[in-house]
Amino acid sequence: MIVEFRLNGEDVNARVVGPTSLLDVLRDELGLFGSKSACAQGECGSCSVVLDGEVVCSCLVMAADAEGSEVTTVEGLSTDGLNPIQEAMLRSGAVQCGFCTPGIVVAATELFRVNPSPTRIEIKEALAGNICRCTGYGAIIRALESLSGGEQ
Amino acid sequence: MQAFHPKTLDEALAAAADGATPLAGGTDLMVEVNFGKRRPEMVVGLRRIAELREWERSRIGSGVTWRRVERDGPRAYAQAARTVGSPQIRNAATIGGNLGTASPAGDGHPFLAAVDASIEIASTSGRRLVPWYEFFTGPKQNALQPGELITAVVLPERLPERHEFGKVGVRNAMVISTVCCVVTRDTEGSTTVALGSVGPTPIRVPAAEEMISAEPSPSDSALGEFARLVSEGVRPITDHRSTEEYRRHAAGVLARRLLERCLA
C-alpha cells in the first residue's frame, strides 16, 4: 500500500508492506537514518520523531496510520545547520557514541518549544523516555540547562 | 493489509464489525507486531475520531491520551498518568488502549476501581456501560466482544474528597508496576483501596476498606491493621518482575502510605 504524509515539510509517498512501523519506513524506504532502531518497544527513545505535534516513538507508530499526518524527524528540526539544542550538546560534550543523540535532540527540541525555561527536574522528566547507554546523562542535562533561563 | 482511517465513530464501528483490529496509540499493538507475535490483516486507526477525544466532566473519551490525563485529570488519575511509560508513550497511548490491553499491571486501572468507574463500549448494534469489576475478566482479558470498541470511561459525578495514587517499581521512569495502588477517603471517613499488579485483574480489598472506614481518625495501630488487611487481601504471584512475598508486603506499605496522605 502507498501511504502519503508530510515529512519534514514536504509531501511524500511511501511504499508500506503490512503493519510495519513508521521507523522502518523512514529508514528503509525514505533513506532517513537519523532516527535509530534499537529496542523496538518504546523503551529507549532513540527513534523519537514529532507526529502531529507530539514526540512519539516511531517504532510504535504503524506506518499505515501515518496517512495524512505531519512527521518531523531529527533531519527536519533545522533548515539551517544545527539548532540551538544541537549546538549546546556539542559545546557541553553531551555526545559520546551518538546513538541516542538524535532521539534526545528531538525530545529536547520539543521540550524547549513548549517550555523555553525548563527546570532541571522538567528536563529530566522530558528525557525520561530516552536512554543513553554510555550513561552520559550529566553532560546532556548540563547542556540543556545552559539553554534554560529557568530556576535550577 | 487493509488500513482504515475513519473520522467518525460509525465508520470505525463498521470496520470493527468486519473484523478490523483497533489501533489507538499503538504502544501495545506495535510491540507485538515488532516482535512477530501479531500480524493484523485489517486495522482501523482510531486517532482521527474527534468524538473519542472528547472529555466532558465525568465522561472521558477513550481516545484521550495519558498526556492529557496527566495535565487535566483528577488528582490520583493524573498521578497515575504521570507514571505511565515515558513522555513519548504518554503522548501516543490512550486510556482506551490501556483498557483494551487490560494488563494486570495497567497503572490507570486502580483509580477506576477505587472510584467505581464504568467503561462505555459500543458496536454497530448500540452502546453499553460496563462496571469496572465486570470489564476486567482476567490477565489481559476483558469483557469486549468481537466488533465492539471502547468509547469512554465514565467516572461518578462526584469523586471522594481525597484520592492518592502510588506505585512501586524498579526505577523512577519507564517502568512497569510491581504494585500500584489508589486510596480514596471521603469526608465522612468512607475509604476505598484498589491495587494493580497483585492479582489477575485490578482488585479492591473490602475487609481493609470496612475496617478503616469505621475509624474517623485512625490511630497508628489502626493504620497498621489497615496495611495488614491489604497485604492479606491481595492475590499476587511470583513472576519475572517480583515475588509474591514482596508484592504482598509492598501492597500493605504502599496502601498505608497513601491513606496517610489522604488523611494529612
XYZ file of C-alpha atoms in Angstrom:
416
model
C 0.000 0.000 0.000
C 1.093 3.613 -0.560
C 0.971 5.951 2.433
C 1.022 9.723 1.929
C 2.119 12.114 4.650
C 4.107 15.293 5.218
C 7.709 14.625 6.189
C 9.928 17.494 7.307
C 7.707 19.948 5.444
C 7.430 18.017 2.182
C 4.727 15.691 0.861
C 5.969 12.138 0.499
C 4.589 8.819 -0.718
C 5.986 5.686 0.842
C 5.511 2.062 -0.050
C 4.373 0.216 3.065
C 4.087 -3.535 3.446
C 1.798 -4.869 6.187
C 1.777 -3.445 9.703
C 5.391 -2.263 9.533
C 6.479 0.685 11.714
C 6.972 4.276 10.660
C 10.590 3.918 11.806
C 11.287 1.147 9.306
C 9.672 3.157 6.514
C 11.698 6.275 7.404
C 14.938 4.323 7.342
C 14.409 1.652 4.694
C 12.082 3.374 2.203
C 12.829 7.065 2.662
C 16.546 6.890 3.472
C 16.427 8.959 6.641
C 18.829 7.272 9.054
C 18.756 9.846 11.859
C 16.003 8.021 13.753
C 17.666 4.957 15.246
C 16.318 1.440 15.566
C 17.134 -0.275 18.847
C 14.624 -1.651 21.332
C 11.539 -1.902 19.062
C 9.299 -1.499 22.116
C 9.253 2.189 23.018
C 11.726 1.889 25.891
C 14.800 3.622 24.531
C 13.540 6.701 22.665
C 16.266 6.559 20.004
C 13.577 6.575 17.269
C 11.785 9.696 18.608
C 10.012 11.830 15.996
C 7.329 14.527 16.168
C 3.991 13.184 14.890
C 1.208 15.766 14.545
C 2.853 17.961 17.174
C 3.741 15.299 19.760
C 7.033 13.486 20.379
C 6.455 9.769 19.950
C 8.483 6.627 19.344
C 8.317 5.994 15.596
C 8.872 2.264 16.212
C 5.410 2.225 17.809
C 3.645 4.143 15.044
C 2.136 1.875 12.426
C 3.297 3.398 9.133
C -0.129 2.851 7.581
C -1.599 5.016 10.356
C 0.687 7.948 9.464
C -1.553 8.583 6.434
C -2.244 12.326 6.179
C -0.071 13.134 9.198
C 2.728 15.621 9.729
C 6.024 13.987 10.711
C 9.242 15.744 11.724
C 12.431 13.737 12.187
C 15.762 14.904 13.554
C 16.749 15.771 9.969
C 13.870 18.256 9.777
C 14.415 20.151 13.031
C 16.556 22.809 11.409
C 16.766 24.002 7.831
C 19.921 25.972 8.505
C 22.742 23.985 10.146
C 22.437 22.874 13.744
C 19.668 24.051 16.035
C 20.441 25.572 19.475
C 19.903 22.217 21.228
C 22.452 20.522 18.985
C 24.927 23.417 19.431
C 24.564 23.223 23.207
C 25.086 19.462 23.220
C 28.260 19.819 21.170
C 29.557 22.595 23.452
C 28.918 20.562 26.592
C 30.363 17.283 25.354
C 26.912 15.704 25.572
C 27.615 13.231 22.766
C 29.548 10.026 23.339
C 28.775 7.153 20.985
C 25.982 9.286 19.495
C 23.376 6.576 19.086
C 20.856 8.126 21.494
C 21.650 11.678 20.394
C 19.051 12.139 17.606
C 16.233 10.955 19.870
C 17.421 13.230 22.656
C 17.681 16.179 20.263
C 14.090 15.589 19.111
C 12.736 15.247 22.674
C 14.701 18.265 23.924
C 13.780 20.459 20.955
C 10.115 19.758 21.621
C 10.586 20.426 25.365
C 12.080 23.872 24.699
C 9.409 24.686 22.114
C 6.695 24.140 24.732
C 8.654 25.363 27.762
C 11.579 27.702 26.974
C 12.899 27.740 30.579
C 12.597 24.221 31.932
C 13.944 23.392 35.383
C 16.398 20.543 35.928
C 13.505 18.314 37.047
C 11.483 19.216 33.966
C 14.457 18.436 31.735
C 14.945 15.062 33.415
C 11.258 14.214 33.132
C 11.153 15.238 29.462
C 14.097 12.912 28.767
C 12.773 10.028 30.883
C 11.957 8.126 27.691
C 15.444 8.466 26.192
C 18.085 6.012 27.311
C 21.814 6.734 26.916
C 23.759 3.514 27.369
C 27.013 5.474 27.645
C 25.223 6.968 30.695
C 26.190 10.459 29.585
C 23.171 11.977 31.299
C 25.124 14.513 33.354
C 26.556 16.262 30.303
C 23.250 16.025 28.412
C 21.331 17.660 31.240
C 24.027 20.323 31.726
C 23.860 21.111 28.007
C 20.118 21.695 28.190
C 20.352 23.624 31.461
C 22.747 26.024 29.747
C 19.885 26.990 27.414
C 17.302 27.392 30.137
C 16.709 30.681 31.879
C 14.572 28.819 34.420
C 15.279 28.344 38.119
C 17.525 25.365 38.704
C -3.025 -5.412 4.998
C -6.007 -3.108 4.805
C -5.945 0.097 6.876
C -8.882 2.400 7.616
C -8.569 5.945 8.943
C -12.144 6.926 9.763
C -13.100 10.333 11.135
C -16.389 9.164 12.635
C -17.189 6.512 15.213
C -19.861 4.942 12.985
C -17.298 4.227 10.262
C -14.912 2.782 12.856
C -17.636 0.541 14.282
C -18.455 -0.708 10.790
C -14.783 -1.619 10.258
C -14.649 -3.278 13.701
C -17.761 -5.288 12.784
C -15.871 -6.531 9.720
C -13.105 -7.771 11.981
C -10.604 -4.891 11.837
C -8.093 -4.714 14.705
C -8.488 -1.420 16.608
C -5.348 0.742 16.694
C -5.212 3.693 19.088
C -1.772 4.907 20.233
C -0.136 1.713 19.006
C 2.136 1.445 22.034
C 0.949 -2.080 22.884
C -0.108 -3.404 19.462
C 3.111 -2.351 17.715
C 5.303 -4.069 20.316
C 3.523 -7.319 19.421
C 3.893 -6.570 15.708
C 7.591 -5.692 16.056
C 8.278 -8.937 17.898
C 6.378 -11.023 15.370
C 3.590 -12.019 17.750
C 0.788 -10.398 15.753
C 0.273 -9.503 12.125
C -3.178 -7.956 11.678
C -4.743 -8.264 8.213
C -7.103 -5.337 8.735
C -6.586 -2.334 11.019
C -8.820 0.564 11.981
C -6.922 3.619 13.268
C -8.927 5.474 15.901
C -6.890 8.622 16.478
C -8.709 10.783 13.897
C -12.116 10.315 15.548
C -12.899 13.597 17.329
C -15.747 12.063 19.341
C -13.357 9.664 21.064
C -11.157 12.562 22.197
C -13.995 14.463 23.869
C -13.809 14.971 27.627
C -16.933 16.266 29.287
C -16.706 16.383 33.074
C -17.026 12.782 34.255
C -17.104 11.208 30.776
C -13.644 10.822 29.276
C -13.386 9.661 25.652
C -11.326 6.522 25.090
C -9.014 8.383 22.683
C -7.784 10.771 25.385
C -4.032 10.302 25.807
C -2.226 9.808 29.100
C -0.533 13.147 28.435
C -3.940 14.841 28.722
C -4.891 12.882 31.827
C -1.550 13.879 33.363
C -2.419 17.538 32.698
C -6.184 17.668 33.249
C -7.232 14.559 35.168
C -8.494 14.228 38.757
C -5.577 14.106 41.206
C -4.944 10.354 41.577
C -5.707 9.662 37.897
C -3.224 12.390 36.909
C -0.643 10.970 39.331
C -1.078 7.564 37.699
C -0.845 9.080 34.213
C 2.488 10.680 35.086
C 3.957 7.207 35.697
C 2.654 5.583 32.501
C 5.640 4.755 30.259
C 7.638 7.797 29.175
C 6.674 11.174 27.659
C 6.798 9.549 24.211
C 4.450 6.779 25.338
C 2.061 9.164 27.120
C 1.826 11.362 24.015
C 0.533 8.416 21.988
C -1.062 5.952 24.388
C -4.734 6.340 25.296
C -6.926 5.410 28.244
C -8.983 3.232 25.903
C -5.908 1.358 24.740
C -4.891 0.734 28.348
C -8.308 -0.853 28.936
C -8.196 -2.807 25.685
C -4.886 -4.356 26.726
C -6.239 -4.911 30.263
C -2.817 -5.733 31.660
C -2.934 -6.657 35.363
C -0.184 -4.021 35.748
C -2.065 -1.211 33.984
C -1.396 1.935 36.014
C -4.722 3.528 35.052
C -6.876 0.711 36.408
C -6.670 1.157 40.220
C -8.166 4.658 40.026
C -11.125 3.362 38.017
C -11.622 0.549 40.520
C -11.254 2.823 43.560
C -13.925 5.298 42.399
C -16.213 2.643 40.852
C -15.954 3.862 37.268
C -17.651 2.244 34.296
C -16.428 1.591 30.780
C -18.606 2.551 27.815
C -18.494 0.082 24.934
C -20.090 0.450 21.500
C -20.785 -1.703 18.476
C -22.942 -1.300 15.364
C -25.864 -2.555 17.452
C -25.612 0.021 20.251
C -23.819 1.086 23.402
C -23.478 -0.487 26.826
C -21.985 0.627 30.106
C -19.925 -1.988 31.966
C -18.862 -1.533 35.610
C -15.081 -1.892 36.040
C -15.411 -5.164 38.001
C -17.276 -6.782 35.107
C -14.962 -5.264 32.496
C -11.724 -6.883 33.702
C -12.170 -10.634 33.372
C -8.586 -11.918 33.694
C -4.961 -11.145 32.857
C -5.079 -9.246 29.540
C -8.730 -10.224 29.198
C -11.784 -8.014 29.220
C -15.496 -8.024 28.502
C -15.150 -6.758 24.912
C -16.964 -8.879 22.351
C -15.892 -9.126 18.692
C -16.902 -5.968 16.841
C -17.014 -3.823 19.980
C -14.883 -0.733 20.657
C -14.214 1.050 23.956
C -15.667 4.550 23.613
C -15.302 6.179 27.040
C -14.513 5.938 30.724
C -17.372 7.163 32.896
C -16.459 8.361 36.386
C -19.020 9.018 39.125
C -20.417 12.587 39.099
C -18.825 13.248 42.467
C -15.397 11.903 43.428
C -14.258 11.231 47.006
C -12.742 14.286 48.723
C -9.202 12.831 48.785
C -7.538 10.325 46.489
C -3.884 9.391 46.026
C -2.009 7.094 43.626
C 1.329 5.421 44.243
C 3.446 2.822 42.513
C 6.410 0.636 43.356
C 8.785 -0.292 40.544
C 12.469 -0.909 39.989
C 13.215 2.599 38.704
C 11.603 6.034 38.521
C 10.615 6.265 34.866
C 9.553 3.930 32.090
C 8.768 1.102 34.478
C 6.015 -1.467 34.778
C 4.489 -1.588 38.244
C 5.484 -4.173 40.804
C 2.483 -2.876 42.767
C 0.295 0.165 42.057
C -2.439 1.469 44.296
C -5.107 4.134 44.754
C -6.627 5.003 48.127
C -9.661 7.298 48.351
C -11.078 8.848 51.516
C -14.283 10.846 51.697
C -15.315 13.499 54.218
C -17.243 11.116 56.493
C -14.344 8.612 56.537
C -15.535 6.220 53.879
C -12.394 4.702 52.323
C -11.620 2.588 49.270
C -8.382 0.874 48.294
C -7.671 -0.582 44.846
C -4.471 -2.217 43.658
C -2.882 -3.369 40.419
C -0.161 -5.951 39.642
C -1.196 -8.021 42.667
C -3.894 -10.160 41.078
C -5.200 -11.289 37.686
C -7.239 -8.057 37.455
C -7.251 -4.804 39.453
C -8.715 -5.590 42.856
C -10.349 -3.883 45.834
C -9.826 -5.053 49.414
C -13.260 -4.849 51.123
C -12.036 -6.093 54.529
C -9.478 -3.275 54.749
C -11.992 -0.718 53.472
C -14.658 -1.665 56.033
C -12.197 -1.683 58.917
C -10.673 1.740 58.188
C -13.940 3.415 57.117
C -15.169 2.910 60.697
C -12.184 4.894 62.065
C -12.879 8.659 61.978
C -9.260 9.491 62.884
C -7.208 6.309 62.598
C -4.561 5.627 65.257
C -1.147 4.231 64.429
C -2.347 0.736 65.251
C -5.446 1.178 63.056
C -3.178 2.188 60.156
C -1.059 -0.902 60.842
C -4.138 -3.102 60.806
C -5.244 -1.496 57.515
C -1.847 -2.320 55.971
C -2.043 -5.895 57.291
C -5.537 -6.412 55.828
C -4.402 -5.062 52.441
C -1.401 -7.422 52.428
C -3.700 -10.295 53.370
C -6.336 -9.368 50.787
C -4.222 -9.166 47.640
C -3.579 -12.144 45.336
C -0.082 -11.668 43.899
C 2.028 -14.211 42.063
C 5.776 -14.617 41.634
C 6.895 -13.721 38.125
C 9.839 -12.168 36.289
C 9.113 -8.775 37.883
C 8.840 -9.657 41.570
C 7.884 -12.280 44.124
C 4.551 -12.973 45.748
C 6.019 -12.190 49.194
C 7.489 -8.853 48.191
C 4.322 -7.756 46.393
C 2.194 -8.675 49.415
C 4.467 -6.673 51.709
C 4.741 -3.679 49.349
C 0.962 -3.579 48.825
C 0.372 -3.039 52.542
C 3.141 -0.457 52.925
C 2.014 1.471 49.852
C -1.690 1.456 50.788
C -0.915 2.720 54.290
C 1.320 5.475 52.940
C -1.387 6.632 50.502
C -4.010 6.563 53.241
C -1.749 8.745 55.400
C -1.502 11.212 52.515
C -5.308 11.262 52.244
C -5.533 11.968 55.984
C -2.871 14.707 56.004
